[in-house]
Coordinates of C-alpha atoms and ligand atoms in Angstrom, one line a residue:
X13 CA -7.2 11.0 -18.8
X14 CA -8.2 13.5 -16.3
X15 CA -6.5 16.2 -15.4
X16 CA -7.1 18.0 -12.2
X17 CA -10.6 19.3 -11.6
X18 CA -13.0 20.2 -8.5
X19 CA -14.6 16.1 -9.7
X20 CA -10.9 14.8 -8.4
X21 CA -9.7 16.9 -5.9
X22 CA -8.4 15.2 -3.3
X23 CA -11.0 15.4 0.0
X24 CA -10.2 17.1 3.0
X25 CA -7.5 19.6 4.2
X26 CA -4.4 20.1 1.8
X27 CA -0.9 18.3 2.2
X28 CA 2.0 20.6 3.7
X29 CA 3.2 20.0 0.0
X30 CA 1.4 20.0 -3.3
X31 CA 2.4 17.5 -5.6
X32 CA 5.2 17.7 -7.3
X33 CA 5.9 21.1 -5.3
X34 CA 10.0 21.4 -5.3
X35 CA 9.9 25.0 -3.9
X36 CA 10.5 25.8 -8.0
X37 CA 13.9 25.7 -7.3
X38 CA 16.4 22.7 -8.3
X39 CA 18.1 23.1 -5.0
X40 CA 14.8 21.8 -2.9
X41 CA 14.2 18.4 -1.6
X42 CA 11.0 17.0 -2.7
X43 CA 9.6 14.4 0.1
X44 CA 10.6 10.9 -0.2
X45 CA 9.3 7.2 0.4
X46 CA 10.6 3.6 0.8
X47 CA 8.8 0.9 -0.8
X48 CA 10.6 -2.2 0.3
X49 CA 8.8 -4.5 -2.0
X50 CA 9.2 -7.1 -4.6
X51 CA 9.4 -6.3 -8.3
X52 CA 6.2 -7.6 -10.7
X53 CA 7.1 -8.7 -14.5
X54 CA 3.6 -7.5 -15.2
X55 CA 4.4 -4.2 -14.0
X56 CA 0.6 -4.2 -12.1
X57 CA 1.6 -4.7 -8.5
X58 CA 5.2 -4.6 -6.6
X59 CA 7.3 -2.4 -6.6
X60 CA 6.2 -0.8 -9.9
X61 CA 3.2 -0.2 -9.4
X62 CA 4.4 1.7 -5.6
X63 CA 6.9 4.0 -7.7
X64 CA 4.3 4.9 -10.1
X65 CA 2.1 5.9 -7.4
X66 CA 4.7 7.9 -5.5
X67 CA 5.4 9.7 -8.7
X68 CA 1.9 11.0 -9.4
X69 CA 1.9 11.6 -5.7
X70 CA 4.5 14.3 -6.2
X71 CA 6.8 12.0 -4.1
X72 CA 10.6 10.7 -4.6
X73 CA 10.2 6.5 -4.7
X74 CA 13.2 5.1 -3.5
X75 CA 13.2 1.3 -3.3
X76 CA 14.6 -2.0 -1.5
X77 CA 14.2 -4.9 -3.3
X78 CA 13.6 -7.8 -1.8
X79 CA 12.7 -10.3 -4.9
X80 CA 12.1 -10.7 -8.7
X81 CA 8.9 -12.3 -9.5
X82 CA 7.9 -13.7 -12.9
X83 CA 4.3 -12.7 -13.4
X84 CA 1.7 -11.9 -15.3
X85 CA -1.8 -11.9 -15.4
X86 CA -2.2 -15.7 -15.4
X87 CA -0.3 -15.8 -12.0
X88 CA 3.7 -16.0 -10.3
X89 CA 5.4 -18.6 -12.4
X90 CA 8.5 -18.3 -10.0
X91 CA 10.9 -16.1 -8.4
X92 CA 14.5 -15.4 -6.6
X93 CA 14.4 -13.5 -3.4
X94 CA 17.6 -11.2 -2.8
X95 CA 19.7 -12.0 0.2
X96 CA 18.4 -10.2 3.5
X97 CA 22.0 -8.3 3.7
X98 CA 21.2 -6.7 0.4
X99 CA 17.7 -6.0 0.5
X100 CA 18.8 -4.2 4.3
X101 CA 21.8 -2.6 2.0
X102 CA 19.2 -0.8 0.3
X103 CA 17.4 0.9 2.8
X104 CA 20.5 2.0 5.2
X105 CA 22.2 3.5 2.0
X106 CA 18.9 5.5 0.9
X107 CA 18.0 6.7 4.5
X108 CA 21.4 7.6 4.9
X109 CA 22.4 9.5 2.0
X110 CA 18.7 11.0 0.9
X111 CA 16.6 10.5 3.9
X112 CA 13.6 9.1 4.2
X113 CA 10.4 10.9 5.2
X114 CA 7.8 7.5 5.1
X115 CA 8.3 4.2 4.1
X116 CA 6.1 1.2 3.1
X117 CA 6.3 -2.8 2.8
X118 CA 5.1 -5.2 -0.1
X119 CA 6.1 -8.5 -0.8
X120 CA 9.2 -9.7 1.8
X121 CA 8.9 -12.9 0.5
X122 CA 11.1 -14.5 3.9
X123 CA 11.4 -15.0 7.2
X124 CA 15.3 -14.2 7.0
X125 CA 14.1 -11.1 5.3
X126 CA 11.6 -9.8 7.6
X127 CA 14.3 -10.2 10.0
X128 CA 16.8 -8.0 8.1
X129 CA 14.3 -5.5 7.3
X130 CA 13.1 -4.4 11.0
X131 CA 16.8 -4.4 11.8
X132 CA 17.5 -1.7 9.0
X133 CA 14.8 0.1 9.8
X134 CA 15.0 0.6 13.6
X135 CA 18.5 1.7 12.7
X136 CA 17.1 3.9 10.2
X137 CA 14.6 5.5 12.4
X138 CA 11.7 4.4 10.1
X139 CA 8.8 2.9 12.5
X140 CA 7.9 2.9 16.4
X141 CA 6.3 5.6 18.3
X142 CA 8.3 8.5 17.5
X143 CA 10.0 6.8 14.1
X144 CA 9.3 8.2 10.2
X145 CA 5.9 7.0 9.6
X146 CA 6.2 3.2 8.4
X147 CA 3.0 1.3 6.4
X148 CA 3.2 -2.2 6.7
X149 CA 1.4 -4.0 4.0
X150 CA 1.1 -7.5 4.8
X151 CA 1.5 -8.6 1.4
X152 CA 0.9 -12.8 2.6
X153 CA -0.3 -13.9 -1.2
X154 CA -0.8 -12.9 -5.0
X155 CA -4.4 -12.2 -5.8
X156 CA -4.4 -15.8 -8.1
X157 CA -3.8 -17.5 -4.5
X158 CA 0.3 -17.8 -5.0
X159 CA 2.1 -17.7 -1.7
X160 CA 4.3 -14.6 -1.3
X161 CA 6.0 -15.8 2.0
X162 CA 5.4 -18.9 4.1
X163 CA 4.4 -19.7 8.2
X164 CA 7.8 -18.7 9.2
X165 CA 6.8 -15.7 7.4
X166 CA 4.1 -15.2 9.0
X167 CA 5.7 -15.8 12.5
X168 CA 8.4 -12.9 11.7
X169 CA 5.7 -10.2 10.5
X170 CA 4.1 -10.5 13.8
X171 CA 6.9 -10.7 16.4
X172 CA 9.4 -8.4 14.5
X173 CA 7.4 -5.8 11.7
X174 CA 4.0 -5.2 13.2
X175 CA 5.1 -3.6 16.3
X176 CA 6.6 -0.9 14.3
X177 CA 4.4 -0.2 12.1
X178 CA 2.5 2.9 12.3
X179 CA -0.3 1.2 10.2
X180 CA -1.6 -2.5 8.9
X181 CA -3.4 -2.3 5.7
X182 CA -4.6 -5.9 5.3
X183 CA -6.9 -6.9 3.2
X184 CA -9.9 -9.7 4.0
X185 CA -7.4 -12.8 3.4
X186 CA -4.9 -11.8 5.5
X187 CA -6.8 -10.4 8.4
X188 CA -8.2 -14.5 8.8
X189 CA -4.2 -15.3 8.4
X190 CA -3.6 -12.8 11.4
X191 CA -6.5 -13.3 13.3
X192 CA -8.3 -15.7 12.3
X193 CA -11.2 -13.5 12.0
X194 CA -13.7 -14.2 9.2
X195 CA -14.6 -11.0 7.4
X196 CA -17.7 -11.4 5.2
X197 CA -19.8 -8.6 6.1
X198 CA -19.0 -5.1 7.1
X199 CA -20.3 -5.4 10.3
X200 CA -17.6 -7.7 10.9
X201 CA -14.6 -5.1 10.1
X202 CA -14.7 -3.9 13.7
X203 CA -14.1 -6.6 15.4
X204 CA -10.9 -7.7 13.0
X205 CA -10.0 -3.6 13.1
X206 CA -9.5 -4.9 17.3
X207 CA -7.7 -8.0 16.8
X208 CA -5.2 -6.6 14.2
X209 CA -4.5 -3.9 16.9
X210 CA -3.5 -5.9 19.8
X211 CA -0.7 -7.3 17.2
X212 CA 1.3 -3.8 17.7
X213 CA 0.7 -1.4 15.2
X214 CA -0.8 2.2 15.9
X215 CA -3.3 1.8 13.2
X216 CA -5.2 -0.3 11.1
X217 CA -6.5 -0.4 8.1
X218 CA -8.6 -3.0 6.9
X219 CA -9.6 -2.9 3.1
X220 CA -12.9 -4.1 1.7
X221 CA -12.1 -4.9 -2.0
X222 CA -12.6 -8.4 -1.3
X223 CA -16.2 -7.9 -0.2
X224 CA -17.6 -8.2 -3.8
X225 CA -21.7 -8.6 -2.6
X226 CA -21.4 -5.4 -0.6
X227 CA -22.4 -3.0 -3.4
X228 CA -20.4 -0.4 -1.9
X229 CA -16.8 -0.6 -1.1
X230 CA -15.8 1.4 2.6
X231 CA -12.8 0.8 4.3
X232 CA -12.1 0.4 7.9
X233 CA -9.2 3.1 10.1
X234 CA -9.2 2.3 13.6
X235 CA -6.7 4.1 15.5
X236 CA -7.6 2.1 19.0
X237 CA -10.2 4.1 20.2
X238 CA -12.1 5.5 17.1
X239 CA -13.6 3.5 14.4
X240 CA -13.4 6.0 10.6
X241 CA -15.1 4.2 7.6
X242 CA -13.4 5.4 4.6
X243 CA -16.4 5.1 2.2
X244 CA -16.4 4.7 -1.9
X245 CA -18.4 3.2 -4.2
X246 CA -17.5 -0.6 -5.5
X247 CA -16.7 0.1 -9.0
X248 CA -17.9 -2.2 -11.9
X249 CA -14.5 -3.7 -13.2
X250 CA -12.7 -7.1 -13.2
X251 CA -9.4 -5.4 -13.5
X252 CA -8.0 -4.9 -9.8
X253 CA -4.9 -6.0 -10.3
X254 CA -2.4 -4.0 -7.5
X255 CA -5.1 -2.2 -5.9
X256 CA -4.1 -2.9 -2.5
X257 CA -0.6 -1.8 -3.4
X258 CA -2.1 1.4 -5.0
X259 CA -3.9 1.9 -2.2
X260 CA -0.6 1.5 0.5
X261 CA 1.6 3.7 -1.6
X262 CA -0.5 6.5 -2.0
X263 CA -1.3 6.7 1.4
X264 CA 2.2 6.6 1.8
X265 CA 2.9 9.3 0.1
X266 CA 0.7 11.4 1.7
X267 CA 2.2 10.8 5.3
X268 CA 5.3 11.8 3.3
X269 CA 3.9 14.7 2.6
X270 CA 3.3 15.6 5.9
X271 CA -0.4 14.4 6.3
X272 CA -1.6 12.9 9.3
X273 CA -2.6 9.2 9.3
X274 CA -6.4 10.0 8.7
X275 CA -5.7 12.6 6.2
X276 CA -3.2 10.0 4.8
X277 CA -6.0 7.3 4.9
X278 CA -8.4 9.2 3.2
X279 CA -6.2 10.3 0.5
X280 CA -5.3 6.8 0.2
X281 CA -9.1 5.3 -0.5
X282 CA -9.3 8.4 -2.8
X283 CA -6.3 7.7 -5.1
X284 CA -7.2 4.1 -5.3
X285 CA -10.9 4.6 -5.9
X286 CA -9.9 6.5 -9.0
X287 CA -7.4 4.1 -10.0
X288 CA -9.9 1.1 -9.9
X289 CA -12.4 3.2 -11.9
X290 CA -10.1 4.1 -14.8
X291 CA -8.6 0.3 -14.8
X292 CA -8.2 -1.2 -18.2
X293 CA -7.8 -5.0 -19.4
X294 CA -4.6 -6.1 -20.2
X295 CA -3.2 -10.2 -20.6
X296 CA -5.9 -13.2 -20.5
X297 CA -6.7 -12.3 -17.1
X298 CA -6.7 -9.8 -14.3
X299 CA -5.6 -6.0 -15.4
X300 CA -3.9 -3.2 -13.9
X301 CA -5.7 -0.6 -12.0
X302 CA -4.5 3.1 -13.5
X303 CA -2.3 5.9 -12.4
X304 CA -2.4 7.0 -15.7
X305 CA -5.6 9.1 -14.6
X306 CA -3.1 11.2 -12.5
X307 CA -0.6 12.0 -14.8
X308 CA -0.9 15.9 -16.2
X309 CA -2.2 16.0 -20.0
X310 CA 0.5 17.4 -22.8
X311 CA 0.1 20.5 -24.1
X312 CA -2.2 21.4 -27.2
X313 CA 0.7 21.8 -29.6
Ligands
ATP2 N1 -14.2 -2.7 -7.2 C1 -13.6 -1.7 -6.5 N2 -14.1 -0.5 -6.5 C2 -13.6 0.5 -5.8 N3 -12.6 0.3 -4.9 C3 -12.0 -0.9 -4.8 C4 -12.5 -2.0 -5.6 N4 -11.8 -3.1 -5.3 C5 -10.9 -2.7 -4.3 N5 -11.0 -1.4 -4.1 C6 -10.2 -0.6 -3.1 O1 -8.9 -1.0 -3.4 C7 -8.1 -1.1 -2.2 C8 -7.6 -2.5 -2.1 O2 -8.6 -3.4 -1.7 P1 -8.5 -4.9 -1.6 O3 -9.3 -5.4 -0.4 O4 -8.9 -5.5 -2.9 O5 -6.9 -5.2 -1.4 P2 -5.9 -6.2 -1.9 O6 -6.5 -7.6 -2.0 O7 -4.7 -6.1 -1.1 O8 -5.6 -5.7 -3.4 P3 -4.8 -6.5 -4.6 O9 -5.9 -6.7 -5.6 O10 -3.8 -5.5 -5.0 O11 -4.3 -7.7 -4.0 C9 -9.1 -0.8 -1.0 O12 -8.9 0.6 -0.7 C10 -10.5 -1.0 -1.6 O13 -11.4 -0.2 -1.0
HMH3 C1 5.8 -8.5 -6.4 C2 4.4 -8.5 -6.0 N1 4.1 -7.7 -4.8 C3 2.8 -7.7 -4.4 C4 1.8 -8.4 -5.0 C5 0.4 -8.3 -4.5 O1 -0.4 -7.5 -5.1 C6 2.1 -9.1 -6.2 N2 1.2 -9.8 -6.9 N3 3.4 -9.1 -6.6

């Protein structure tokens, strides 16, 4: 594990708040994020793997759930979604009572719930122009192909979540679900950067993982007029299991923090890039990526 070092500094100017800063006093808020998100047996992706992040972001995860999956590395043998009224429960009693200072999307699983969740969030101020920054990760399948919501599902993310959002972090499959848009070179990030924005949100963020020939791995920010390639390298691993999620939550996290949406971006592909590099096998298939790399070392004695 690695603790911190001038190798893993985070790029670029520093967050309003370092992690885990509380003021070093019990009495001071540290910031806060929503994940609304479903929960992953295998602990990889989901909401687990969004707390996780938020904690070694120095950030407060607070959570809506809106299913129970039963997965591992082999795939999502089934699942029970929560009724929409809960899973919009959950966020008006956290934003309420705690506040919330950016929020996220994984897995909605339903129509119903898309519905239920850009209702609780317009009343909760997350989202729109002047709302608490809101990342809307268009979580459309598993990465061993299993549906995470259906058409209708598709229908509701457009009309109701992805005017709100503040930014769309899809990855290759569904920007050709959105779009239609093909994406197998980098060249061709632009033009899907364009289409995703004409869907409503403010930015967009399309990710490259899936671009395996490309020997480097550079995501596309595109905030409508001005195109910023996030660059990394493509590390050598078959474990990428909750990347993307990784990737949304950290970025996330720093808009809680106070950063601004390229800043946040950038931290993003950072965090992630070092999560993918110190990923380890785990189950017959697939493993996690790490956030263990974050996590201070213990003491000597
Ligand atoms: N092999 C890799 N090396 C470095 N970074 C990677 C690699 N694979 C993915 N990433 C990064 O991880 C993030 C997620 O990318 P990807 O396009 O795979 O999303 P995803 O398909 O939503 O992820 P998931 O595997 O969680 O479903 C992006 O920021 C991408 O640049
Ligand atoms: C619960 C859940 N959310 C998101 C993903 C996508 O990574 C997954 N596999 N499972």
């Amino acid at each position: 594990m690695a603790g911190t070092s001038a190798h893993n500094a985070p790029p670029g100017p520093k967050a309003r708040r370092p992690v885990g800063d509380t003021g070093g006093m019990s009495d001071t808020r540290p910031p806060s994020a929503l994940t609304i998100a479903g929960s992953d047996s295998g602990g990889a992706a989901g909401l687990e793997a969004d707390l996780r992040t938020f904690l070694t972001c120095g950030v407060h995860g607070l959570v809506a759930v809106t299913a129970v999956t039963v997965q591992n590395t082999l795939g999502v043998h089934d699942r029970s979604d929560i009724p929409p009224h809960i899973v919009a429960g959950q966020i008006e009693a956290v934003a309420a009572d705690m506040g919330v200072d950016a929020a996220k999307t994984g897995m909605l699983a339903s129509a119903g719930i898309i519905e239920a969740v850009a209702e609780a969030c317009e009343r909760a101020g997350i989202g729109g122009a002047a709302g608490i920054p809101f990342v809307v990760d268009p979580v459309a399948a598993s990465m061993h192909g299993h549906p995470l919501f259906d058409h209708a599902g598709l229908d509701a993310l457009r009309r109701f979540l992805l005017p709100m959002a503040t930014i769309l972090t899809p990855n290759l499959d569904e920007v050709r679900l959105l779009t239609g848009i093909e994406v197998t070179r980098r060249s061709q990030m632009r033009d899907a950067a364009v289409a995703l924005r004409e869907l409503g949100p403010t930015y967009v963020l399309v990710k490259s993982g899936h671009l395996t020939d490309d020997p480097e791995c550079v995501d596309l920010l595109f905030d409508g007029t001005v195109f910023t390639e996030l660059p990394g390298p493509r590390h050598d691993t078959p474990h990428t299991h909750g990347a993307g999620d990784a990737m949304a939550s950290a970025l996330t996290s720093g808009l809680a923090r106070g950063m601004s949406v390229q800043d946040a971006a950038r931290f993003g592909k950072w965090y992630v890039s070092n999560a993918v590099r110190h990923s380890y096998p785990m189950g017959a298939k697939v493993g996690p990526v790490s956030a263990f790399w974050r996590v201070a070392e213990e003491p000597e004695d």
